[in-house]
Short mmCIF file of C-alpha atoms in Angstrom, two decimals:
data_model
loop_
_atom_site.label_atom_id
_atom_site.label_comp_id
_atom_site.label_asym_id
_atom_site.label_seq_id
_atom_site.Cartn_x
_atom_site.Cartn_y
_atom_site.Cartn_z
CA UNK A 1 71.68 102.33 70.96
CA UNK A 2 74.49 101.70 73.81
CA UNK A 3 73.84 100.30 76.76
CA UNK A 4 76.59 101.58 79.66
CA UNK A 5 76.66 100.90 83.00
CA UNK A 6 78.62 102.84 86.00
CA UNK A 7 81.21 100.41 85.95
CA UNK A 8 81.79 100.55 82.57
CA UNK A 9 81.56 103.81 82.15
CA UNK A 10 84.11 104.26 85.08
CA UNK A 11 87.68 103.42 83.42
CA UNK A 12 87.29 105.29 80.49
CA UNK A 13 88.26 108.79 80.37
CA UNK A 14 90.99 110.02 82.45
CA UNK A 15 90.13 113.28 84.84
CA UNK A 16 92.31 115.86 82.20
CA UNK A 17 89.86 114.41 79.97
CA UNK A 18 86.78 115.48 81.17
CA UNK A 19 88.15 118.96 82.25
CA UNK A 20 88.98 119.24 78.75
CA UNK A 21 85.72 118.41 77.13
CA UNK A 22 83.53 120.39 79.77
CA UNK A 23 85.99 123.73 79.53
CA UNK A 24 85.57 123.41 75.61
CA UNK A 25 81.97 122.52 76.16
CA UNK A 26 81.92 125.48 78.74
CA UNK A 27 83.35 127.87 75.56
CA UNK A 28 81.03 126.75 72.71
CA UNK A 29 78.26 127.45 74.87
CA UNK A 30 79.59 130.85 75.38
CA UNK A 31 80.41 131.38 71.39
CA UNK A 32 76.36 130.40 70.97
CA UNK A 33 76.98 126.83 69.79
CA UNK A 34 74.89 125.13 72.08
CA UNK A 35 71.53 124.56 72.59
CA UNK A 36 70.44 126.53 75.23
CA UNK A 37 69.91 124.31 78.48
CA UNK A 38 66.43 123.49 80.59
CA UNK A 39 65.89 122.10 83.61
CA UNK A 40 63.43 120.79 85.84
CA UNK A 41 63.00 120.08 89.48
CA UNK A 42 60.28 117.28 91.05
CA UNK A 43 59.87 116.56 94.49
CA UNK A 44 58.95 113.19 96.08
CA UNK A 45 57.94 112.08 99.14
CA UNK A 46 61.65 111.00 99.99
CA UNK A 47 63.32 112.80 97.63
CA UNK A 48 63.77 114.79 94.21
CA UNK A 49 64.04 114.65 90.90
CA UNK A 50 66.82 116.89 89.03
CA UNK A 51 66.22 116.58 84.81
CA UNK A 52 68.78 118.40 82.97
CA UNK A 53 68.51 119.13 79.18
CA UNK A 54 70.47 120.01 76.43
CA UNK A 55 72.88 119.81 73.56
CA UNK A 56 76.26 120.77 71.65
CA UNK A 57 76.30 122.10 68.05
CA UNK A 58 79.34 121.17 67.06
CA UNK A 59 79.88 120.13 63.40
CA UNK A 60 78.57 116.29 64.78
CA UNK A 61 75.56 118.08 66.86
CA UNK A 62 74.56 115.85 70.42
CA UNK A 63 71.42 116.44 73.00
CA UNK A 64 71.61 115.41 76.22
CA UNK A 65 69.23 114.81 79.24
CA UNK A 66 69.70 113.39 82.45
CA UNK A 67 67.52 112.54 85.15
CA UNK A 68 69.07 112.25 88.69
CA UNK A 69 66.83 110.94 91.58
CA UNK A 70 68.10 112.42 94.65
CA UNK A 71 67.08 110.15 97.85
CA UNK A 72 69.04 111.23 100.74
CA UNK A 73 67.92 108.11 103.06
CA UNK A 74 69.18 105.42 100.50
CA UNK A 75 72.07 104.75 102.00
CA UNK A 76 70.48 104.44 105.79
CA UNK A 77 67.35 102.29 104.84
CA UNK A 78 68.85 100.83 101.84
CA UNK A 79 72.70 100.74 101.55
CA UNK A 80 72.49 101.97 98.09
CA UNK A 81 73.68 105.44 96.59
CA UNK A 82 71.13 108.52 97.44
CA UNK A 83 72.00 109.41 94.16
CA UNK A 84 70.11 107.37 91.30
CA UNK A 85 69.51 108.23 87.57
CA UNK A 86 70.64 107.77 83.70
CA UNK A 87 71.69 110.06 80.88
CA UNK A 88 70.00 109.64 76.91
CA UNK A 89 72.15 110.50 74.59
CA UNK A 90 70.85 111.31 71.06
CA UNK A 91 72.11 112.90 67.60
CA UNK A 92 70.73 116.45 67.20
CA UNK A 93 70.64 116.00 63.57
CA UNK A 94 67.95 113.43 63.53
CA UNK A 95 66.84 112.67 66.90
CA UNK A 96 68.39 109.21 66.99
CA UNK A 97 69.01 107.96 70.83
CA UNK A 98 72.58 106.81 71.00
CA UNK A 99 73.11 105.68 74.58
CA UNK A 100 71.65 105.68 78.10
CA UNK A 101 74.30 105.07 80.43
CA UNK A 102 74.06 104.99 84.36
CA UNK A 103 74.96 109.21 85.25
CA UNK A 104 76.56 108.63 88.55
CA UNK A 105 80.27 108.50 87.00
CA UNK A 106 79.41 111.22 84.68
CA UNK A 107 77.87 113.58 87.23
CA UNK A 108 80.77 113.40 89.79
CA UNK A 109 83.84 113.59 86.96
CA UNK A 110 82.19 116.55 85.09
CA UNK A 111 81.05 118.68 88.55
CA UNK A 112 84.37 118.37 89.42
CA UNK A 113 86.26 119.42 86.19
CA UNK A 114 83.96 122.87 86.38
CA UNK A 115 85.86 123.36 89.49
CA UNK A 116 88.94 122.49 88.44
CA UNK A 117 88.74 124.85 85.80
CA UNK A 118 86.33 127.56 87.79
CA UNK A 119 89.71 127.73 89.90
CA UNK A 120 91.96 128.18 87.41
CA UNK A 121 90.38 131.82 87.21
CA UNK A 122 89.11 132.10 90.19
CA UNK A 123 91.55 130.85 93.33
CA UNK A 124 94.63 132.69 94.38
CA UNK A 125 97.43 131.18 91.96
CA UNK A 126 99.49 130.14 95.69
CA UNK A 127 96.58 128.68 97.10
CA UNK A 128 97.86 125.63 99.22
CA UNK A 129 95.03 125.18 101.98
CA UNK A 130 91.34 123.91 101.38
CA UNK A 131 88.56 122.99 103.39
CA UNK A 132 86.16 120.69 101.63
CA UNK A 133 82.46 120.47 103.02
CA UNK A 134 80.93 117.25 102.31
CA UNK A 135 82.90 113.69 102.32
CA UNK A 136 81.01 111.65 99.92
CA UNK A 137 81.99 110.88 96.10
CA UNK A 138 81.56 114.76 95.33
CA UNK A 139 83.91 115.46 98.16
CA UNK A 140 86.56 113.42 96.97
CA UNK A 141 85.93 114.32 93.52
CA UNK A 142 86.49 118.21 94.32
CA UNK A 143 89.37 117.92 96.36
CA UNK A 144 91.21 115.87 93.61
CA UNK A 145 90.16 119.20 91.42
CA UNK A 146 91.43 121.86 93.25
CA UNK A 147 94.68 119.46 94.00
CA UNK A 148 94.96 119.34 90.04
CA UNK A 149 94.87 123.05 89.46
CA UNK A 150 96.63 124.71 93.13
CA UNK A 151 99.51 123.87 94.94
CA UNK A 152 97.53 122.28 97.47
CA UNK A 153 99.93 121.71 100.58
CA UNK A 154 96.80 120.66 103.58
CA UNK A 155 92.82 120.05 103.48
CA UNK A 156 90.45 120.05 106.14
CA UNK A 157 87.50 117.31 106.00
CA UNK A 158 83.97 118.33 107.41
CA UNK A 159 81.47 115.86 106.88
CA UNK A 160 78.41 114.99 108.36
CA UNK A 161 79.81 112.95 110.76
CA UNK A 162 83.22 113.24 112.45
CA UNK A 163 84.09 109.13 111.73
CA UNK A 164 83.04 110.21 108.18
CA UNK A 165 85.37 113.04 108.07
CA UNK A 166 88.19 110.42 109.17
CA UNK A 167 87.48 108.11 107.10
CA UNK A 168 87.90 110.50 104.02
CA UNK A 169 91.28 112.09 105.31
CA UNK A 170 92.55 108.63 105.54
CA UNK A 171 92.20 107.67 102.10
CA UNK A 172 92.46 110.81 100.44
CA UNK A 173 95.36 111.77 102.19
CA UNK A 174 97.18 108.40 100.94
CA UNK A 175 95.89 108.92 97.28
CA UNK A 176 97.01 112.74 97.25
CA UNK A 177 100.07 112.32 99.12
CA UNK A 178 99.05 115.34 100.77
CA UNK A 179 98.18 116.27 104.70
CA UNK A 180 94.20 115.70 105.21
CA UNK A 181 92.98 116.65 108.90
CA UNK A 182 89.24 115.66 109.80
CA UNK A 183 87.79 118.70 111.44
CA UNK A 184 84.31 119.21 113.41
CA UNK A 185 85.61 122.70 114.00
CA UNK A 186 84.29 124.49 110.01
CA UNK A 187 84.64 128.37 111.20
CA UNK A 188 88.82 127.53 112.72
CA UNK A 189 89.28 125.55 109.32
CA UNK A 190 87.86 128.10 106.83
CA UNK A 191 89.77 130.60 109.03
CA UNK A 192 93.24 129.02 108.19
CA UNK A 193 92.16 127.89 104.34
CA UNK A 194 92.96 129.97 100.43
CA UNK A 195 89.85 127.70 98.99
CA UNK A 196 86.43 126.10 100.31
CA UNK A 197 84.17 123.56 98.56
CA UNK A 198 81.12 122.94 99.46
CA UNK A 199 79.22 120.02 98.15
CA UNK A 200 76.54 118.80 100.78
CA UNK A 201 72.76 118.58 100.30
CA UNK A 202 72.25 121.14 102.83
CA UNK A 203 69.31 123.17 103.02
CA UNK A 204 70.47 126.19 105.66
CA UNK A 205 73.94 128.20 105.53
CA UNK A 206 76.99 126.66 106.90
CA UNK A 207 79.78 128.96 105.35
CA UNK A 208 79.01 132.63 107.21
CA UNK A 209 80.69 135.80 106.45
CA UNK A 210 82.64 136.03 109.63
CA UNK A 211 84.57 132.89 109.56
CA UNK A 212 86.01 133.89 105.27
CA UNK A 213 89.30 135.71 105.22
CA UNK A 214 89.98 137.88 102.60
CA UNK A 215 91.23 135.77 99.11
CA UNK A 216 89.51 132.94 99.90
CA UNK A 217 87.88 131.09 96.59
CA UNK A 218 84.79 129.18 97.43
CA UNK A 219 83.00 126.61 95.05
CA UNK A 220 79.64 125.95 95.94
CA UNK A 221 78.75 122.79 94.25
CA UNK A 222 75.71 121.66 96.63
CA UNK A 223 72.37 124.03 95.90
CA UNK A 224 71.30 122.58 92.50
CA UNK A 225 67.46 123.40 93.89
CA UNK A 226 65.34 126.25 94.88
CA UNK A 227 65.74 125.18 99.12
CA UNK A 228 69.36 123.84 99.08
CA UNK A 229 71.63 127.00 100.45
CA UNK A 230 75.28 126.03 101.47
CA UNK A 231 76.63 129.88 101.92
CA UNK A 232 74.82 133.30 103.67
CA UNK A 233 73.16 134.94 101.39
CA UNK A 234 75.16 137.65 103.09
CA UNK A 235 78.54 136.84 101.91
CA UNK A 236 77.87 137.47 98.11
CA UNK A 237 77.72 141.33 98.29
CA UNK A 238 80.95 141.00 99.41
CA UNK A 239 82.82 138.97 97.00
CA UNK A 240 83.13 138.54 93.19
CA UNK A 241 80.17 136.10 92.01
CA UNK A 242 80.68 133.67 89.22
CA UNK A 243 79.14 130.83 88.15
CA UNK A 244 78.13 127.95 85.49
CA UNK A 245 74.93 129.44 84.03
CA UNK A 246 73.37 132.92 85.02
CA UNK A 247 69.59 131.46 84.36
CA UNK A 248 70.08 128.31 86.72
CA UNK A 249 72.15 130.25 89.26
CA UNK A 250 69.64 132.91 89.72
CA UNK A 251 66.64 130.04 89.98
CA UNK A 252 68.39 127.50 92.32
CA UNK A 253 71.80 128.55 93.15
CA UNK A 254 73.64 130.38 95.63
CA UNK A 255 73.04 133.53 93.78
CA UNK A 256 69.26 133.22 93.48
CA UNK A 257 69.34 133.32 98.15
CA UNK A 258 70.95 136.72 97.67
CA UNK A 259 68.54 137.72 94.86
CA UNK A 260 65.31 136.42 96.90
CA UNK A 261 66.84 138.64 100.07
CA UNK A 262 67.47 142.07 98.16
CA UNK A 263 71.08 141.26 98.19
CA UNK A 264 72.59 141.38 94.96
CA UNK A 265 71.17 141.82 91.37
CA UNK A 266 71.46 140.01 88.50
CA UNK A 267 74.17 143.05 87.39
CA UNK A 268 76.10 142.33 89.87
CA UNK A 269 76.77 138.76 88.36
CA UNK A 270 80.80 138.65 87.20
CA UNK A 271 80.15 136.15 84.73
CA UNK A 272 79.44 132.37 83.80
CA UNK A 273 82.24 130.14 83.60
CA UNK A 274 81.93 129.78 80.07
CA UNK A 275 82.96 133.66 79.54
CA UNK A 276 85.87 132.99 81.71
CA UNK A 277 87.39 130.31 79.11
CA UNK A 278 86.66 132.42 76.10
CA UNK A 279 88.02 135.85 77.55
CA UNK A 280 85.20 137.79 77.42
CA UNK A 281 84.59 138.12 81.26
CA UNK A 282 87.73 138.72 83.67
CA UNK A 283 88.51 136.89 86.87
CA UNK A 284 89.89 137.16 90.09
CA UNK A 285 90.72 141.45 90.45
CA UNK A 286 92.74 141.38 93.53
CA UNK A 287 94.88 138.70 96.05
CA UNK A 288 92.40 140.20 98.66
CA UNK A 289 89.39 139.70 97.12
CA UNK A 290 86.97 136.70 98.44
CA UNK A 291 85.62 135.09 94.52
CA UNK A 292 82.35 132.44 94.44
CA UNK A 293 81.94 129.66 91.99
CA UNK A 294 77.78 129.10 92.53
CA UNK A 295 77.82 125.49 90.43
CA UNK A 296 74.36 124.46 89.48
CA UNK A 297 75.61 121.70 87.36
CA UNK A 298 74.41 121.82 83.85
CA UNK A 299 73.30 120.35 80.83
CA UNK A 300 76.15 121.79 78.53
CA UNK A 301 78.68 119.34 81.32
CA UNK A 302 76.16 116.57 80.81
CA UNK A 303 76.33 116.43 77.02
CA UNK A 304 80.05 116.85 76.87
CA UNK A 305 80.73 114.38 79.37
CA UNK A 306 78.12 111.80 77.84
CA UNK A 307 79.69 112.37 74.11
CA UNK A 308 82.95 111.53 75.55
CA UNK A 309 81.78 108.52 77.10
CA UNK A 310 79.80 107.38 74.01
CA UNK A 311 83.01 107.92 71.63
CA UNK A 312 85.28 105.93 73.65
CA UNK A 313 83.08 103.43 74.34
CA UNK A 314 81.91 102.45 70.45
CA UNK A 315 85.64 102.67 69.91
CA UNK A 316 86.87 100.12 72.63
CA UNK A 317 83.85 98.04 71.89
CA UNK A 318 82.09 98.41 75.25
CA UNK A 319 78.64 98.55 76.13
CA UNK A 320 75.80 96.64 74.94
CA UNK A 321 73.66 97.55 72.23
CA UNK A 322 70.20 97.77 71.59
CA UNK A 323 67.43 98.35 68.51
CA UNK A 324 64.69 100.50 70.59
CA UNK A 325 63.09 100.58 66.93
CA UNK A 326 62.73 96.39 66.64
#
């Protein structure tokens, strides 16, 4: 079994790669070759547990499950990440464990190539102007996305802090050569943006209605639990609703708010993201009309992601390996 730590794992698959693995992973899931993801949530006194399960039958089958602490006071009482946790890989064929390997890298390179792709199909094709929500490692992670798939021109920052927010337009703005503006002002920025990603652990609306022009594309990477909510539940009668897995989104997405509230129906669901890649569920309708991207994160990303990992790591010779069986 291989051993692989954040670091490690960190140099070894460029960002086409992982949108390339998740979108076929994404597919195969659609075409039935998967095995059909679970997942669990755990709270703890400080914080919660997110396990993710499943696997890939392709003609080498994999199973994957990750378990993600999420401790949003870490970095205040502790200076360490809020996010902790690991990802087992194993063979499907036998049940062999292959690797565990830190999930941090994995988790932030995978969310963001669903977005990446989710935009392909979902954004306005001209789309030069985003607002991200959230200025950690998922924040930079989904503004390099939507930069790799739009003609992004401008982004607003708005973090939790306004020297946060600067701090993120600074050095994203020198790594994407484009303009970055720190905003405290969300409702002027969405007002002037084609795209909005929101990727915050926040637990009442922040993107309303009111403040959305028409042909906006928002990604709504934060609610991955039951209580997280990033958009009003009012906003998704209005607009075309996609997202990564109908199951999770209608438990602890976006989509399950608008559900809980007598909203929207699980009919009115356009389609997982999956369908998008393989044709069988269509896109964006209109230049006008608003489109949502409710990312749960998944299982199907996690086992792609991992996979790729594991195969370029035994290759380059990286990693350190272990006999659990000894």
């Amino acid at each position: 079994m291989l051993v692989l730590t954040r670091s490690q794992i960190a140099g070894l698959l460029k960002f086409d790669e992982y949108v390339t693995v998740v979108g076929a992973a994404f597919r195969a899931h659609a075409e039935g070759c998967s095995i059909p993801p679970a997942l669990m949530h755990v709270s703890a006194p400080d914080g919660e547990f997110h396990i993710k399960a499943g696997g890939l039958l392709t003609p080498e089958p994999y199973f994957a499950l990750k378990s993600n602490g999420g401790f949003f006071l870490n970095r205040e009482r502790y200076g360490m990440p809020n996010i902790q946790g690991m990802v087992i890989l194993a063979s499907a064929s036998d049940g062999l464990p292959l690797a565990v390997m830190d999930s941090m890298e994995i988790t932030i390179q995978r969310t963001g190539a669903a977005t990446a792709i989710a935009a392909r199909y979902l954004a306005r094709r001209d789309s030069s102007v985003v607002t991200i929500c959230g200025c950690g490692n998922q924040g930079r992670i989904q503004l390099r996305a939507i930069c790799h798939s739009l003609p992004i021109r401008k982004a607003f920052a708005f973090g939790l802090t306004l020297e946060g927010s600067r701090a993120f337009a600074t050095a994203m703005s020198a790594e994407l050569k484009i303009i970055v503006e720190a905003t405290e002002d969300l409702p002027a920025a969405l007002r002037q943006s084609d795209v909005c990603v929101t990727c915050t652990p926040a637990r009442k609306a922040l993107i309303f209605a009111a403040d959305v022009p028409r042909g906006m594309f928002l990604s709504a990477v934060g609610a991955d639990s039951p209580d997280k909510q990033e958009l009003d539940q009012h906003l998704l009668p209005l607009a075309g609703v996609y997202g990564d897995l109908l199951e999770q989104c209608a438990q602890v997405g976006e989509f399950h708010h608008g559900i809980e509230h007598g909203l929207v129906t699980r009919e009115d669901f356009r389609g997982e993201l999956g369908a998008l890649i393989a044709g069988t569920a269509r896109g964006r309708t209109s230049a006008d009309e608003i489109t949502i991207y409710d990312s749960t994160g998944t299982a199907i990303q996690d086992v792609a992601a991992a996979v790729a990992v594991y195969r370029k790591a035994k290759a380059a010779g990286i990693g350190t390996e272990l006999d659990l069986a000894t």
